[in-house]
């Protein structure tokens, strides 16, 4: 039995303070969230969003703030209960398992890094404009090169700032965020004063309010959604926050209140205070922004929102120049500060996701290293900084930034659902500092609104979906090639303890794992395993499992070992001298998971299990141990019902093709060869000619091995009954059947027909299932998302 997520959470919690120093106060962590949300986003994205929604930009900001509240409450609850680095990654891991957690962490790591790239390019763009327009300094290079140079320098500086530690990070964040809040406050006050002095212009600028309809509002919401995700960064700092259970929820709500208010007021001023002068129109037609125009060529008589869309990230600065002395320069400088604040926060968050994934063995071990002096995950910080810099230089940022919005939306879908699972399964075991009301409706609304925006965002940027899906598929590749094996080995290694081992001096490439639990069936089980070992040039590993209660550490499992050593010693005498055999005595929580763990530990190719021949009707199919092994073992599985004669020679193989049938064919032919018996190939089919042709092809291949083969075709609607009747009428000793393909979302391990035959036939029955890694993982993902196996009956 694997350690429950609640146990894992408490185990993590016990180590609090061993890696990170708690130095962040409520003010510190709130300003980190504010800095991340305001960041460069209000400067870079407000003009672009205005080009999509028109004056309804104000409504887009307000609606984004509204739908963000639902996920914000989820983050506040989980951040207070589980204040650990990793945030959403950790919660998805707890609720949905490590495979989906890898996907969420992969998306989160990339999304924060791309957001950081957006901020450093914004910084570079603003610095370049100031140097070239105000000081005439081009340094002999193109503006694009200058922009990227400053971007990389910013990434390097703030990577170092994060390396220095949380306190240094928070000090820089506090300073930058405080300055930008002061300047934005001045901008808002000056803009509102200007609007009061020119009511006619204000009225004109706000008409029509919905120039692009509701669709424009939704697109603006999707485009600016990244500007509302800073609360996600707050929870990443849980280990470094003083009194996290109280301060993290407060910081989430305080930062959201400040930011949403500021965004709405900025939207009002941006639209209402701008006067369309000839100079502004000329600037809009000649300015090249990194975001690019969202409205194409300006019409002869454009509206304010169209001009702002063309100006892109410079829209806010140009607007400020009309009603604030040196307003354009001031806003450009503020944009620089805001970009740096957001860069600081995203570097912080990205590195904590990397740390959490390294700690879980999803990423290389280096990602979890903590610097001795500064107590920071310095390797993860370095990789995050490099990723930010590389993408800023190499990728088409406007579209990748859109993909970032999309991946944050997808990440929040997982987190909202995870909150439902965690509250229901582990709520009583967690110490909450905040509980969101109206459970489970709050996370459900969060899921629906994020899903709607994600789907609708395809209208704005199909390429964003392509980039997002491409990155996700790349993550799936990394998971299968590298991370999955590390996760499984690390996770399963903690579930068992091997108390004693005896090794044969001879080893062979094909490994068969044979769990021994019943001394009465041990002789036949070992003989059967030895037959397979000879067929595949293999070796045996006999194992026994002593179960240890959940509340008892596995290290104390020795006192639960009673007859297991004697059981294995007796079983070893039945192993032929020409077959190498090893033996292991283990302790674990449950036999099923212990067997799976041993299969991973020794790279087993096949697990052979004994079965009583009785199907269960409720919680399990073949039994609590067999069900777990068949569903989770990383290799082929043979389940043997050992009854009838102990020297069977007449073998029946019902077959109609497929991967499982081929593996069953190999098992059946091995028995016949070594027992000098007869193998009958049977097909149940209405198309007799086609079935005869298929059996002839299979017979031809087996005959080359010297196997005595007979064939039979039966036209019978009840397949299981037909197989049983044929076996009984023809004195069959053993039936070997491969798993069928029916219903991988149903409660069937081998398929309904093999299981019925196995239960009803009085002789020996071998059920064979070939390992299918992709199918196995898909099943696990579905059961995680839609409930336990009982839902899939």
mmCIF file of N, CA and C in Angstrom, residues 227-299:
data_model
loop_
_atom_site.group_PDB
_atom_site.id
_atom_site.type_symbol
_atom_site.label_atom_id
_atom_site.label_comp_id
_atom_site.label_asym_id
_atom_site.label_seq_id
_atom_site.Cartn_x
_atom_site.Cartn_y
_atom_site.Cartn_z
ATOM 1 N N UNK A 227 -2.117 38.733 -16.452
ATOM 2 C CA UNK A 227 -1.947 39.831 -15.505
ATOM 3 C C UNK A 227 -2.673 39.590 -14.188
ATOM 4 N N UNK A 228 -3.413 38.470 -14.085
ATOM 5 C CA UNK A 228 -4.188 38.207 -12.875
ATOM 6 C C UNK A 228 -3.748 36.921 -12.174
ATOM 7 N N UNK A 229 -2.585 36.403 -12.531
ATOM 8 C CA UNK A 229 -2.193 35.102 -11.961
ATOM 9 C C UNK A 229 -1.111 35.222 -10.894
ATOM 10 N N UNK A 230 -0.822 36.404 -10.403
ATOM 11 C CA UNK A 230 0.248 36.566 -9.428
ATOM 12 C C UNK A 230 0.018 35.859 -8.110
ATOM 13 N N UNK A 231 -1.257 35.592 -7.766
ATOM 14 C CA UNK A 231 -1.522 34.883 -6.514
ATOM 15 C C UNK A 231 -0.935 33.477 -6.569
ATOM 16 N N UNK A 232 -0.761 32.958 -7.770
ATOM 17 C CA UNK A 232 -0.142 31.647 -7.904
ATOM 18 C C UNK A 232 1.304 31.688 -7.424
ATOM 19 N N UNK A 233 1.945 32.833 -7.625
ATOM 20 C CA UNK A 233 3.337 32.987 -7.192
ATOM 21 C C UNK A 233 3.415 33.115 -5.666
ATOM 22 N N UNK A 234 2.395 33.698 -5.052
ATOM 23 C CA UNK A 234 2.389 33.863 -3.599
ATOM 24 C C UNK A 234 2.530 32.517 -2.898
ATOM 25 N N UNK A 235 1.773 31.519 -3.354
ATOM 26 C CA UNK A 235 1.787 30.234 -2.653
ATOM 27 C C UNK A 235 3.101 29.489 -2.859
ATOM 28 N N UNK A 236 3.871 29.848 -3.900
ATOM 29 C CA UNK A 236 5.155 29.195 -4.116
ATOM 30 C C UNK A 236 6.138 29.498 -2.987
ATOM 31 N N UNK A 237 5.897 30.591 -2.273
ATOM 32 C CA UNK A 237 6.835 31.022 -1.238
ATOM 33 C C UNK A 237 6.440 30.522 0.145
ATOM 34 N N UNK A 238 5.565 29.501 0.193
ATOM 35 C CA UNK A 238 5.024 29.045 1.477
ATOM 36 C C UNK A 238 6.067 28.709 2.515
ATOM 37 N N UNK A 239 7.183 28.076 2.115
ATOM 38 C CA UNK A 239 8.226 27.696 3.066
ATOM 39 C C UNK A 239 8.963 28.909 3.624
ATOM 40 N N UNK A 240 8.894 30.043 2.911
ATOM 41 C CA UNK A 240 9.662 31.216 3.320
ATOM 42 C C UNK A 240 8.812 32.302 3.968
ATOM 43 N N UNK A 241 7.517 32.012 4.163
ATOM 44 C CA UNK A 241 6.590 32.997 4.722
ATOM 45 C C UNK A 241 6.420 32.765 6.223
ATOM 46 N N UNK A 242 6.447 33.835 6.977
ATOM 47 C CA UNK A 242 6.157 33.759 8.410
ATOM 48 C C UNK A 242 4.663 33.482 8.587
ATOM 49 N N UNK A 243 4.314 32.483 9.398
ATOM 50 C CA UNK A 243 2.928 32.116 9.666
ATOM 51 C C UNK A 243 2.142 31.954 8.359
ATOM 52 N N UNK A 244 2.518 30.987 7.526
ATOM 53 C CA UNK A 244 1.920 30.873 6.192
ATOM 54 C C UNK A 244 0.421 30.584 6.201
ATOM 55 N N UNK A 245 -0.082 29.854 7.192
ATOM 56 C CA UNK A 245 -1.503 29.504 7.181
ATOM 57 C C UNK A 245 -2.391 30.737 7.307
ATOM 58 N N UNK A 246 -1.893 31.756 7.935
ATOM 59 C CA UNK A 246 -2.667 32.994 8.060
ATOM 60 C C UNK A 246 -2.288 33.995 6.980
ATOM 61 N N UNK A 247 -1.008 34.113 6.690
ATOM 62 C CA UNK A 247 -0.551 35.189 5.812
ATOM 63 C C UNK A 247 -0.742 34.897 4.329
ATOM 64 N N UNK A 248 -0.673 33.638 3.922
ATOM 65 C CA UNK A 248 -0.850 33.347 2.500
ATOM 66 C C UNK A 248 -2.262 33.678 2.018
ATOM 67 N N UNK A 249 -3.342 33.251 2.716
ATOM 68 C CA UNK A 249 -4.682 33.663 2.256
ATOM 69 C C UNK A 249 -4.862 35.175 2.256
ATOM 70 N N UNK A 250 -4.358 35.848 3.281
ATOM 71 C CA UNK A 250 -4.487 37.304 3.314
ATOM 72 C C UNK A 250 -3.759 37.939 2.136
ATOM 73 N N UNK A 251 -2.549 37.457 1.855
ATOM 74 C CA UNK A 251 -1.777 38.029 0.749
ATOM 75 C C UNK A 251 -2.480 37.814 -0.585
ATOM 76 N N UNK A 252 -3.102 36.659 -0.762
ATOM 77 C CA UNK A 252 -3.833 36.388 -2.001
ATOM 78 C C UNK A 252 -4.949 37.406 -2.198
ATOM 79 N N UNK A 253 -5.760 37.612 -1.168
ATOM 80 C CA UNK A 253 -6.918 38.500 -1.317
ATOM 81 C C UNK A 253 -6.505 39.977 -1.345
ATOM 82 N N UNK A 254 -5.535 40.365 -0.529
ATOM 83 C CA UNK A 254 -5.082 41.753 -0.546
ATOM 84 C C UNK A 254 -4.504 42.112 -1.914
ATOM 85 N N UNK A 255 -3.675 41.245 -2.461
ATOM 86 C CA UNK A 255 -3.051 41.542 -3.752
ATOM 87 C C UNK A 255 -4.095 41.602 -4.860
ATOM 88 N N UNK A 256 -5.083 40.715 -4.825
ATOM 89 C CA UNK A 256 -6.136 40.742 -5.843
ATOM 90 C C UNK A 256 -6.955 42.025 -5.744
ATOM 91 N N UNK A 257 -7.282 42.458 -4.525
ATOM 92 C CA UNK A 257 -8.067 43.677 -4.349
ATOM 93 C C UNK A 257 -7.320 44.888 -4.898
ATOM 94 N N UNK A 258 -6.022 44.986 -4.577
ATOM 95 C CA UNK A 258 -5.224 46.120 -5.047
ATOM 96 C C UNK A 258 -5.135 46.109 -6.562
ATOM 97 N N UNK A 259 -4.827 44.956 -7.140
ATOM 98 C CA UNK A 259 -4.549 44.876 -8.575
ATOM 99 C C UNK A 259 -5.805 45.094 -9.409
ATOM 100 N N UNK A 260 -6.903 44.443 -9.043
ATOM 101 C CA UNK A 260 -8.129 44.592 -9.831
ATOM 102 C C UNK A 260 -8.599 46.046 -9.802
ATOM 103 N N UNK A 261 -8.511 46.688 -8.644
ATOM 104 C CA UNK A 261 -8.883 48.109 -8.551
ATOM 105 C C UNK A 261 -8.007 48.964 -9.462
ATOM 106 N N UNK A 262 -6.709 48.729 -9.424
ATOM 107 C CA UNK A 262 -5.789 49.499 -10.259
ATOM 108 C C UNK A 262 -6.076 49.270 -11.729
ATOM 109 N N UNK A 263 -6.296 48.027 -12.124
ATOM 110 C CA UNK A 263 -6.529 47.730 -13.542
ATOM 111 C C UNK A 263 -7.784 48.427 -14.068
ATOM 112 N N UNK A 264 -8.845 48.400 -13.278
ATOM 113 C CA UNK A 264 -10.082 49.051 -13.727
ATOM 114 C C UNK A 264 -9.867 50.561 -13.877
ATOM 115 N N UNK A 265 -9.201 51.173 -12.896
ATOM 116 C CA UNK A 265 -8.953 52.608 -12.977
ATOM 117 C C UNK A 265 -8.023 52.954 -14.145
ATOM 118 N N UNK A 266 -7.016 52.135 -14.386
ATOM 119 C CA UNK A 266 -6.132 52.370 -15.527
ATOM 120 C C UNK A 266 -6.915 52.251 -16.829
ATOM 121 N N UNK A 267 -7.812 51.264 -16.916
ATOM 122 C CA UNK A 267 -8.634 51.129 -18.115
ATOM 123 C C UNK A 267 -9.502 52.349 -18.356
ATOM 124 N N UNK A 268 -10.082 52.889 -17.285
ATOM 125 C CA UNK A 268 -10.909 54.091 -17.412
ATOM 126 C C UNK A 268 -10.077 55.250 -17.945
ATOM 127 N N UNK A 269 -8.907 55.472 -17.346
ATOM 128 C CA UNK A 269 -8.055 56.586 -17.757
ATOM 129 C C UNK A 269 -7.509 56.373 -19.164
ATOM 130 N N UNK A 270 -7.094 55.169 -19.467
ATOM 131 C CA UNK A 270 -6.503 54.885 -20.771
ATOM 132 C C UNK A 270 -7.461 55.188 -21.916
ATOM 133 N N UNK A 271 -8.716 54.849 -21.730
ATOM 134 C CA UNK A 271 -9.697 55.112 -22.777
ATOM 135 C C UNK A 271 -10.212 56.547 -22.706
ATOM 136 N N UNK A 272 -10.506 57.004 -21.496
ATOM 137 C CA UNK A 272 -11.238 58.271 -21.370
ATOM 138 C C UNK A 272 -10.408 59.519 -21.483
ATOM 139 N N UNK A 273 -9.105 59.481 -21.147
ATOM 140 C CA UNK A 273 -8.325 60.712 -21.062
ATOM 141 C C UNK A 273 -7.520 61.020 -22.313
ATOM 142 N N UNK A 274 -7.527 60.138 -23.303
ATOM 143 C CA UNK A 274 -6.688 60.329 -24.494
ATOM 144 C C UNK A 274 -7.395 61.235 -25.505
ATOM 145 N N UNK A 275 -6.624 62.191 -26.012
ATOM 146 C CA UNK A 275 -7.122 63.091 -27.058
ATOM 147 C C UNK A 275 -6.404 62.727 -28.353
ATOM 148 N N UNK A 276 -7.152 62.452 -29.411
ATOM 149 C CA UNK A 276 -6.553 62.005 -30.670
ATOM 150 C C UNK A 276 -5.961 63.193 -31.437
ATOM 151 N N UNK A 277 -4.757 63.583 -31.069
ATOM 152 C CA UNK A 277 -4.048 64.681 -31.744
ATOM 153 C C UNK A 277 -3.320 64.145 -32.973
ATOM 154 N N UNK A 278 -2.985 65.000 -33.919
ATOM 155 C CA UNK A 278 -2.214 64.555 -35.101
ATOM 156 C C UNK A 278 -0.892 63.908 -34.723
ATOM 157 N N UNK A 279 -0.246 64.437 -33.699
ATOM 158 C CA UNK A 279 1.038 63.864 -33.296
ATOM 159 C C UNK A 279 0.855 62.437 -32.797
ATOM 160 N N UNK A 280 -0.215 62.179 -32.029
ATOM 161 C CA UNK A 280 -0.452 60.830 -31.517
ATOM 162 C C UNK A 280 -0.772 59.869 -32.659
ATOM 163 N N UNK A 281 -1.565 60.340 -33.635
ATOM 164 C CA UNK A 281 -1.892 59.487 -34.775
ATOM 165 C C UNK A 281 -0.644 59.124 -35.572
ATOM 166 N N UNK A 282 0.251 60.101 -35.769
ATOM 167 C CA UNK A 282 1.492 59.846 -36.502
ATOM 168 C C UNK A 282 2.357 58.836 -35.750
ATOM 169 N N UNK A 283 2.414 58.989 -34.438
ATOM 170 C CA UNK A 283 3.193 58.042 -33.636
ATOM 171 C C UNK A 283 2.615 56.637 -33.740
ATOM 172 N N UNK A 284 1.285 56.530 -33.716
ATOM 173 C CA UNK A 284 0.639 55.224 -33.810
ATOM 174 C C UNK A 284 0.920 54.550 -35.138
ATOM 175 N N UNK A 285 1.033 55.345 -36.206
ATOM 176 C CA UNK A 285 1.256 54.763 -37.530
ATOM 177 C C UNK A 285 2.715 54.372 -37.756
ATOM 178 N N UNK A 286 3.618 54.930 -36.978
ATOM 179 C CA UNK A 286 5.044 54.676 -37.222
ATOM 180 C C UNK A 286 5.713 53.811 -36.157
ATOM 181 N N UNK A 287 5.064 53.631 -35.012
ATOM 182 C CA UNK A 287 5.684 52.880 -33.919
ATOM 183 C C UNK A 287 5.590 51.377 -34.186
ATOM 184 N N UNK A 288 6.685 50.687 -33.962
ATOM 185 C CA UNK A 288 6.717 49.232 -34.072
ATOM 186 C C UNK A 288 6.822 48.648 -32.660
ATOM 187 N N UNK A 289 5.802 47.940 -32.259
ATOM 188 C CA UNK A 289 5.786 47.364 -30.910
ATOM 189 C C UNK A 289 6.106 45.879 -30.980
ATOM 190 N N UNK A 290 6.596 45.347 -29.878
ATOM 191 C CA UNK A 290 6.923 43.917 -29.863
ATOM 192 C C UNK A 290 5.658 43.076 -29.913
ATOM 193 N N UNK A 291 4.552 43.646 -29.427
ATOM 194 C CA UNK A 291 3.312 42.893 -29.460
ATOM 195 C C UNK A 291 2.674 42.904 -30.827
ATOM 196 N N UNK A 292 2.947 43.939 -31.617
ATOM 197 C CA UNK A 292 2.346 44.045 -32.934
ATOM 198 C C UNK A 292 0.939 44.587 -32.853
ATOM 199 N N UNK A 293 0.474 45.172 -33.943
ATOM 200 C CA UNK A 293 -0.864 45.734 -33.971
ATOM 201 C C UNK A 293 -1.913 44.640 -33.983
ATOM 202 N N UNK A 294 -2.980 44.849 -33.243
ATOM 203 C CA UNK A 294 -4.096 43.912 -33.257
ATOM 204 C C UNK A 294 -5.210 44.386 -34.183
ATOM 205 N N UNK A 295 -5.080 45.575 -34.758
ATOM 206 C CA UNK A 295 -6.172 46.137 -35.570
ATOM 207 C C UNK A 295 -5.755 46.370 -37.007
ATOM 208 N N UNK A 296 -4.546 45.998 -37.396
ATOM 209 C CA UNK A 296 -4.100 46.189 -38.763
ATOM 210 C C UNK A 296 -3.849 47.655 -39.067
ATOM 211 N N UNK A 297 -4.035 48.021 -40.302
ATOM 212 C CA UNK A 297 -3.837 49.406 -40.705
ATOM 213 C C UNK A 297 -4.906 50.296 -40.078
ATOM 214 N N UNK A 298 -4.469 51.452 -39.560
ATOM 215 C CA UNK A 298 -5.432 52.377 -38.972
ATOM 216 C C UNK A 298 -6.310 52.990 -40.065
ATOM 217 N N UNK A 299 -7.612 53.108 -39.821
ATOM 218 C CA UNK A 299 -8.492 53.791 -40.786
ATOM 219 C C UNK A 299 -8.197 55.289 -40.793
#
